[in-house]
mmCIF file of C-alpha atoms in Angstrom:
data_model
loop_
_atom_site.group_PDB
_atom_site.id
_atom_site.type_symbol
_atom_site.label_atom_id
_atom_site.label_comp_id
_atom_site.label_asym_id
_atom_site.label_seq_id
_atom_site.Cartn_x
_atom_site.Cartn_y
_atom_site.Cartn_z
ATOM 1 C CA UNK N 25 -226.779 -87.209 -6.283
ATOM 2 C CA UNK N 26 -224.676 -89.269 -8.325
ATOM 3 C CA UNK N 27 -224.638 -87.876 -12.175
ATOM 4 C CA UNK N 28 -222.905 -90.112 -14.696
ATOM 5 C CA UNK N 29 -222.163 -88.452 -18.506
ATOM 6 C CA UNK N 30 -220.513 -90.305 -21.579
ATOM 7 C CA UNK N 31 -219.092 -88.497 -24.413
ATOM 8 C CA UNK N 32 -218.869 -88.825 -27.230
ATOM 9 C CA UNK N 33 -222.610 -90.003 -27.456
ATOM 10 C CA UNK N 34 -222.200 -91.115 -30.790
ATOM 11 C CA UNK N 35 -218.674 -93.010 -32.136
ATOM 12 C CA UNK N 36 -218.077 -94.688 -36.052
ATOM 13 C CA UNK N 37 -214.468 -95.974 -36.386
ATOM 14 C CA UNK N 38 -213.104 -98.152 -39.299
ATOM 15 C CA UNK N 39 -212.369 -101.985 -38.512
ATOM 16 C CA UNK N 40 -209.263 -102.436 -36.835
ATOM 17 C CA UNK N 41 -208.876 -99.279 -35.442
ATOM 18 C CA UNK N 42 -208.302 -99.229 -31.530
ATOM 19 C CA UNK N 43 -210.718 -96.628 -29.350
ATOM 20 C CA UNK N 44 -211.313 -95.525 -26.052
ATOM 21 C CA UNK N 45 -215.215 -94.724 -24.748
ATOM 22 C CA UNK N 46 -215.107 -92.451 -22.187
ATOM 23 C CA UNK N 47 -217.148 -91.886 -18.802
ATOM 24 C CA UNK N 48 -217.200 -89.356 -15.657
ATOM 25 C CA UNK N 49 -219.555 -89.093 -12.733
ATOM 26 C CA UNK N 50 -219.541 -86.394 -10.067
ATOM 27 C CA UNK N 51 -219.489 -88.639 -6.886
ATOM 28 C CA UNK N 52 -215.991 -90.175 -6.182
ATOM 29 C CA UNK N 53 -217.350 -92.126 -3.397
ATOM 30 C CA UNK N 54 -218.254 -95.305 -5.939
ATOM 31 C CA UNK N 55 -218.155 -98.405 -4.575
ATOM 32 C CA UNK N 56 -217.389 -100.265 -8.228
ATOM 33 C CA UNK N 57 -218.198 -99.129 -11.892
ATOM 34 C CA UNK N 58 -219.984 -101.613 -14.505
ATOM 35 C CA UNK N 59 -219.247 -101.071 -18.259
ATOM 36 C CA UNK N 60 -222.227 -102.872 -20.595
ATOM 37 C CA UNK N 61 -223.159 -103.279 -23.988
ATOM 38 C CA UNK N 62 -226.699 -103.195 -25.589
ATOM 39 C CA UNK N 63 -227.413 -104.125 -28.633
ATOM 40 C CA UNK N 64 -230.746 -102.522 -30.108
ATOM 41 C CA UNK N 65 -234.070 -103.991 -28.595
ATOM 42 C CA UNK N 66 -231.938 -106.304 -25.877
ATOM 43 C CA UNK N 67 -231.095 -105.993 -22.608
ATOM 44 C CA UNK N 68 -228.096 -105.368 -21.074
ATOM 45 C CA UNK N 69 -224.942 -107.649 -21.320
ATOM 46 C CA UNK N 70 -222.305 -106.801 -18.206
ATOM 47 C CA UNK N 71 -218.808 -106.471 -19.703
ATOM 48 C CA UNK N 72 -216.286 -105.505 -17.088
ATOM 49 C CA UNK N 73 -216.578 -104.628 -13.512
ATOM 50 C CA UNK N 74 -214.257 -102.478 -11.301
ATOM 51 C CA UNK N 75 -214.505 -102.530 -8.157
ATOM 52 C CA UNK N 76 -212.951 -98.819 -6.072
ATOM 53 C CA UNK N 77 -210.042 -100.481 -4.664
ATOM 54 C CA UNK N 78 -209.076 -101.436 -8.505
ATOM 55 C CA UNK N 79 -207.317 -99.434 -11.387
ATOM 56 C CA UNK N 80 -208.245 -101.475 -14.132
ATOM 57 C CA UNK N 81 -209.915 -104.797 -15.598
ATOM 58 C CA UNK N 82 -209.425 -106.897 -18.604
ATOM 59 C CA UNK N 83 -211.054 -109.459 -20.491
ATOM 60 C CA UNK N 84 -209.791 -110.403 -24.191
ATOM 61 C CA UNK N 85 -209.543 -107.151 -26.174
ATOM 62 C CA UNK N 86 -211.483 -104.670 -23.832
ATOM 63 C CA UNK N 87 -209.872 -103.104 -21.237
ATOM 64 C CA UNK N 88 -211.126 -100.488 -18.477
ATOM 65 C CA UNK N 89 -209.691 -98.496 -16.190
ATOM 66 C CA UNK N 90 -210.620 -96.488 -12.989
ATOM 67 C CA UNK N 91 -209.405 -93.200 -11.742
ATOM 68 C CA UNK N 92 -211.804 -92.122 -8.606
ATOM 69 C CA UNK N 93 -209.998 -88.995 -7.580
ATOM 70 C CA UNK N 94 -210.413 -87.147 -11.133
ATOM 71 C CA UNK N 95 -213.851 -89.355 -11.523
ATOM 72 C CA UNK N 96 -213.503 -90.830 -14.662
ATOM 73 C CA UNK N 97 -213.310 -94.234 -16.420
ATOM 74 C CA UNK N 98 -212.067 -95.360 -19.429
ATOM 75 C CA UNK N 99 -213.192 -98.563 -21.736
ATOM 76 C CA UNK N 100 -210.326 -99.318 -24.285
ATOM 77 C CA UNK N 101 -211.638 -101.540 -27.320
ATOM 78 C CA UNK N 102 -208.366 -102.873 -29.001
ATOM 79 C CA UNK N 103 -208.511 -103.900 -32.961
ATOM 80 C CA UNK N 104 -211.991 -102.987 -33.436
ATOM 81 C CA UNK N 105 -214.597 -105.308 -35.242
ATOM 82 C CA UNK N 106 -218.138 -104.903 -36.943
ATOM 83 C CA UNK N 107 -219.613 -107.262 -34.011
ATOM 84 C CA UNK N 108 -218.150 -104.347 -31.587
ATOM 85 C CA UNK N 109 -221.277 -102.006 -32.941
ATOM 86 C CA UNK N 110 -223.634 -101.287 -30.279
ATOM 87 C CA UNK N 111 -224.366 -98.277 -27.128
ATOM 88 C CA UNK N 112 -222.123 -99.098 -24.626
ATOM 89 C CA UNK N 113 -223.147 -97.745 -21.181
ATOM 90 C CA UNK N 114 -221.072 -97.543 -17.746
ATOM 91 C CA UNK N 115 -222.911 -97.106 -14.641
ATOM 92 C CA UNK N 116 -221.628 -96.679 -10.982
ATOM 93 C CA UNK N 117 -222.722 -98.109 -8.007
ATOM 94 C CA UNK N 118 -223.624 -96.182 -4.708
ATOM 95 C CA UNK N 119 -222.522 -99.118 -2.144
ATOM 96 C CA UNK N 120 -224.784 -97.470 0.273
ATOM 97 C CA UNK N 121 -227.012 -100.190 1.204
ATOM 98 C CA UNK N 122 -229.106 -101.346 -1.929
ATOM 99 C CA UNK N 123 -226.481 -100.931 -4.754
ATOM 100 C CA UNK N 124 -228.465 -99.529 -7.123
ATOM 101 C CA UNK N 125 -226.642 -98.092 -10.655
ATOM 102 C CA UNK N 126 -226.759 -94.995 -12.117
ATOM 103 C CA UNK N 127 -226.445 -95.051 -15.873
ATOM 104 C CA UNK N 128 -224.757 -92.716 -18.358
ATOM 105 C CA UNK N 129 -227.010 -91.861 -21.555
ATOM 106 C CA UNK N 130 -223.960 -94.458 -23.090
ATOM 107 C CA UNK N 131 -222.327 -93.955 -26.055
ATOM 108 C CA UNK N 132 -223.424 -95.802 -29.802
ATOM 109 C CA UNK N 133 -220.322 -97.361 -31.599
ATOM 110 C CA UNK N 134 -220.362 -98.256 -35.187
ATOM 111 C CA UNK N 135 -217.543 -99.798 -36.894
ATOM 112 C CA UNK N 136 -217.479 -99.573 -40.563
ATOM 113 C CA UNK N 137 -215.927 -102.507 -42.109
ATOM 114 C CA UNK O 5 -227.963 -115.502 -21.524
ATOM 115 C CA UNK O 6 -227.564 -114.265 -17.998
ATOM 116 C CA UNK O 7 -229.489 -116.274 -16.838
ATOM 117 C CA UNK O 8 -232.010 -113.976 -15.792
ATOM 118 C CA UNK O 9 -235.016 -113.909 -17.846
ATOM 119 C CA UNK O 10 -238.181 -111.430 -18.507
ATOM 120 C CA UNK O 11 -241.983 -112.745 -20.000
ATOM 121 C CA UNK O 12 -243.417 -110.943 -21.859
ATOM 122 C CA UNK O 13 -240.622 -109.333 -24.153
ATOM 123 C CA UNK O 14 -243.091 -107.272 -25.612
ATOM 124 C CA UNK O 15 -246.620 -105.721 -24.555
ATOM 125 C CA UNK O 16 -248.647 -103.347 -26.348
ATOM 126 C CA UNK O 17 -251.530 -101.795 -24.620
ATOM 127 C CA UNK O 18 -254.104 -99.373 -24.618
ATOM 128 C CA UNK O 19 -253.477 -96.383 -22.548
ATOM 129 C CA UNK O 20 -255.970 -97.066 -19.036
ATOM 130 C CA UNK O 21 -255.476 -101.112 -19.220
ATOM 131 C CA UNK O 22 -253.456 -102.727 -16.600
ATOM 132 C CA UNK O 23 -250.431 -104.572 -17.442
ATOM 133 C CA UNK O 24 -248.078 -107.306 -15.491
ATOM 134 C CA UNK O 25 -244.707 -107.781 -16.401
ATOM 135 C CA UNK O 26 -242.766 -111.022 -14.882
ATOM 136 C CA UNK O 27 -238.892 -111.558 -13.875
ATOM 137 C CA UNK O 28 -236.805 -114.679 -12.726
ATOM 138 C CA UNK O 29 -233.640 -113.461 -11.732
ATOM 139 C CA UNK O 30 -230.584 -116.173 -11.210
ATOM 140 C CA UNK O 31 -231.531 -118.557 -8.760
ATOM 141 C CA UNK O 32 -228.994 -117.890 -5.918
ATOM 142 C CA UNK O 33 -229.445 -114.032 -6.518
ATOM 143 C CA UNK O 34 -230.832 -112.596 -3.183
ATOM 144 C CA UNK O 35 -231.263 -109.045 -5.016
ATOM 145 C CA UNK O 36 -233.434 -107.742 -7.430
ATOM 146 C CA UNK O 37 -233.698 -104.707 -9.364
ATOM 147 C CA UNK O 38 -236.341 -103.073 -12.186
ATOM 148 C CA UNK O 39 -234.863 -100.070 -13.822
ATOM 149 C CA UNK O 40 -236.572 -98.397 -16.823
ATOM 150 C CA UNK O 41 -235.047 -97.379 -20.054
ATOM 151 C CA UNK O 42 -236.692 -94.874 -22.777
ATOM 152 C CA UNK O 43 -234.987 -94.394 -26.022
ATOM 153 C CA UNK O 44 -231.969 -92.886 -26.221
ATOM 154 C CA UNK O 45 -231.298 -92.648 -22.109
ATOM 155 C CA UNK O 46 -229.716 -94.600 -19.841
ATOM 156 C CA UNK O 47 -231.640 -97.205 -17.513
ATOM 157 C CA UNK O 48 -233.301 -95.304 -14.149
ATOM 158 C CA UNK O 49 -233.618 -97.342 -11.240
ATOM 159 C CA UNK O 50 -236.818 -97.949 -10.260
ATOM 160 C CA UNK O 51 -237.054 -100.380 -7.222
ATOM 161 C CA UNK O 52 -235.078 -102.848 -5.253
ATOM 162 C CA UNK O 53 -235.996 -106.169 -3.417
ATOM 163 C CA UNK O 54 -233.523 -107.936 -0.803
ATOM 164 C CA UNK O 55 -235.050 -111.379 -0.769
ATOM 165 C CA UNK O 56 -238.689 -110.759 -0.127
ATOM 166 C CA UNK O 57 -238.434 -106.831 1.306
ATOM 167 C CA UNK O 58 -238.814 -104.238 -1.236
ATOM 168 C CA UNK O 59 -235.862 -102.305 0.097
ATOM 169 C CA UNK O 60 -236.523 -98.964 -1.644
ATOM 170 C CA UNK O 61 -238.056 -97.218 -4.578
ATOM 171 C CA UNK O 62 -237.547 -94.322 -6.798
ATOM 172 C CA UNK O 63 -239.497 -91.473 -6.893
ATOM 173 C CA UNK O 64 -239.680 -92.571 -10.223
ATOM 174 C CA UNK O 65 -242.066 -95.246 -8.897
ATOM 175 C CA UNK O 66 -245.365 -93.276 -9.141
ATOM 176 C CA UNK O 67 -248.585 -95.110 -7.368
ATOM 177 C CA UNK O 68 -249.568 -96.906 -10.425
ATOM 178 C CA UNK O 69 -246.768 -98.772 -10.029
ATOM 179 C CA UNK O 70 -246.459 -101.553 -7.543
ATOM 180 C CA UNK O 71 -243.769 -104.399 -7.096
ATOM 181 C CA UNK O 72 -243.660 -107.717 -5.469
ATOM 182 C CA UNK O 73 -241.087 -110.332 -5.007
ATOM 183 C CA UNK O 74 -242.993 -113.111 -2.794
ATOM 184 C CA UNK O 75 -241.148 -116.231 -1.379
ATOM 185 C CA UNK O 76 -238.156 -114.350 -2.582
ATOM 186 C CA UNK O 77 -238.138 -115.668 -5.991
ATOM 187 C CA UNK O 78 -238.781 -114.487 -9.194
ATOM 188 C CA UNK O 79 -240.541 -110.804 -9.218
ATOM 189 C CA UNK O 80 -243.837 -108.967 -10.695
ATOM 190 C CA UNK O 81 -243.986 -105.119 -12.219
ATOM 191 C CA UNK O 82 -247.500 -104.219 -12.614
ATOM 192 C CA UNK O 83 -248.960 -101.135 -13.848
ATOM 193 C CA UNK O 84 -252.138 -99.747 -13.823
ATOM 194 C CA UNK O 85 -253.967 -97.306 -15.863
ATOM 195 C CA UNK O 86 -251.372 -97.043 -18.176
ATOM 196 C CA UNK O 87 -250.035 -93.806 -19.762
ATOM 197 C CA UNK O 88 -248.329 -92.576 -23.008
ATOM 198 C CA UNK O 89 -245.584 -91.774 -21.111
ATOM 199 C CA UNK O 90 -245.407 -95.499 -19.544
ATOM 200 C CA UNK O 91 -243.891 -96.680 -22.705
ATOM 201 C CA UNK O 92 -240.349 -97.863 -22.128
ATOM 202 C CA UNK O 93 -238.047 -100.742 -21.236
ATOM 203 C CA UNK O 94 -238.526 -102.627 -18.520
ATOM 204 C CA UNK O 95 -235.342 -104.344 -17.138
ATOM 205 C CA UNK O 96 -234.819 -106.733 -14.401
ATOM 206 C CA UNK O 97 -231.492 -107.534 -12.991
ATOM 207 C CA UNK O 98 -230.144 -109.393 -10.208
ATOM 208 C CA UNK O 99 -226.953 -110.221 -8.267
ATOM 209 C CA UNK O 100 -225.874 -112.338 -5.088
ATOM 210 C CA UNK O 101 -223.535 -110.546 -2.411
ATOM 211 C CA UNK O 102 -219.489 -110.971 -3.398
ATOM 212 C CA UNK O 103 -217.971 -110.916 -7.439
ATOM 213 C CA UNK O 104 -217.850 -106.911 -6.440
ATOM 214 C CA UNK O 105 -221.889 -107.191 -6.921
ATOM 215 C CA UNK O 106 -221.971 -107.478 -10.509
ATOM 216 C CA UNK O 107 -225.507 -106.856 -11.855
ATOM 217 C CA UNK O 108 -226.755 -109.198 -14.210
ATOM 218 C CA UNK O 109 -229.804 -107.944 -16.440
ATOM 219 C CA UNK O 110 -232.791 -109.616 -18.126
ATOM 220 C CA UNK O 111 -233.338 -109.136 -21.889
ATOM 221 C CA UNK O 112 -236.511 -106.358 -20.868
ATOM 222 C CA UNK O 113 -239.955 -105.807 -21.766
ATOM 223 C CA UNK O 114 -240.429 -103.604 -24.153
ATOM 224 C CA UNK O 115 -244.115 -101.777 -23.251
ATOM 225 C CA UNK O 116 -246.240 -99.643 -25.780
ATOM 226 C CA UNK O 117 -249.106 -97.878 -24.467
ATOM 227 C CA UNK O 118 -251.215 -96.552 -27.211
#
């Protein structure tokens, strides 16, 4: 059974400063990994996808990257903002026929302006 | 916006009443998804609907809970004789086959059982 943990669970950074969220899940078999954000009360806003045969994604100032064999991931936010605060969760996909994601507990940034 | 959305976004009950949550996932999206979410965890996956077959469920899924998805459109959660322990999120999310089946969630329900 796929177990996905996020650490640190809790994260507050000055504005500006660059940080890295980290995630690791037991199965290496993943067929992609999802990174989200959720702000408190909403739902879930998808941020970056990686699929297995991928290192890394990009879009504007987040970046994440994907390293099956030691089962982690990585979600870079560069010159950090106020707007950036929220739990940020990454979740991995089986692939084995319905796709389903298995969350991490995510991890709640707050950047002090 | 995803474009996928929820009604209600919030329902407060009495613990024993029934209660029907609704979700219209992205038009094209053939799949379908309810997780749940209680504070401070992670979504769990709850159930799954490919078109109009409910696919799978979670053990998660007790028999209170049942699904449907007719016409293979938008999707219904109901509960009955709700519990304390009911209270959560309720999320809905949905993605179409290709773009490395991205998952695109609703904003929730948010369900208090008193």
């Amino acid at each position: 059974k796929q177990e996905v943990t996020q650490i640190p669970a809790a994260l507050s950074v000055p504005e500006g400063e660059n940080l890295v969220l980290n995630c690791s899940f037991t199965d290496s078999a993943i067929y992609n990994l999802q990174w989200f954000r959720q702000d408190p009360g909403k739902g879930l806003t998808s941020l970056l996808l990686i699929q297995s045969s991928q290192r890394e994604q990009t879009s504007g100032r987040l970046n994440a990257s994907l390293d099956k064999s030691s089962g982690r991931s990585t979600l870079y936010i560069a010159a950090s903002q106020p707007g950036d605060s929220a739990t940020y969760l990454c979740a991995s996909h089986s692939g084995a026929g319905s796709y389903q994601l298995t969350f991490g507990k995510g991890t709640k940034l707050s950047v002090i302006p | 916006d995803t474009g996928v959305s929820q009604d209600p976004r919030h329902k407060i009950t009495k613990r024993g009443q029934n209660v029907t949550f609704r979700c219209d996932p992205i038009s094209e999206h053939n799949r379908l998804y309810w997780y749940r979410q209680t504070l401070g965890q992670g979504p769990e996956f709850l159930t799954y609907f490919q078109n109009e077959a409910q696919l799978e469920k979670s053990r998660l899924l007790s028999d209170r809970f049942s699904a449907e998805r007719p016409k293979g459109s938008f999707s219904t959660l109901e509960i009955q004789r709700t519990e304390q322990g009911d209270s959560a999120m309720y999320l809905c999310a949905s993605l179409t086959s290709g773009r490395g089946n991205e998952q695109f969630f609703g904003p929730g329900t948010r369900l208090t059982v008193l």
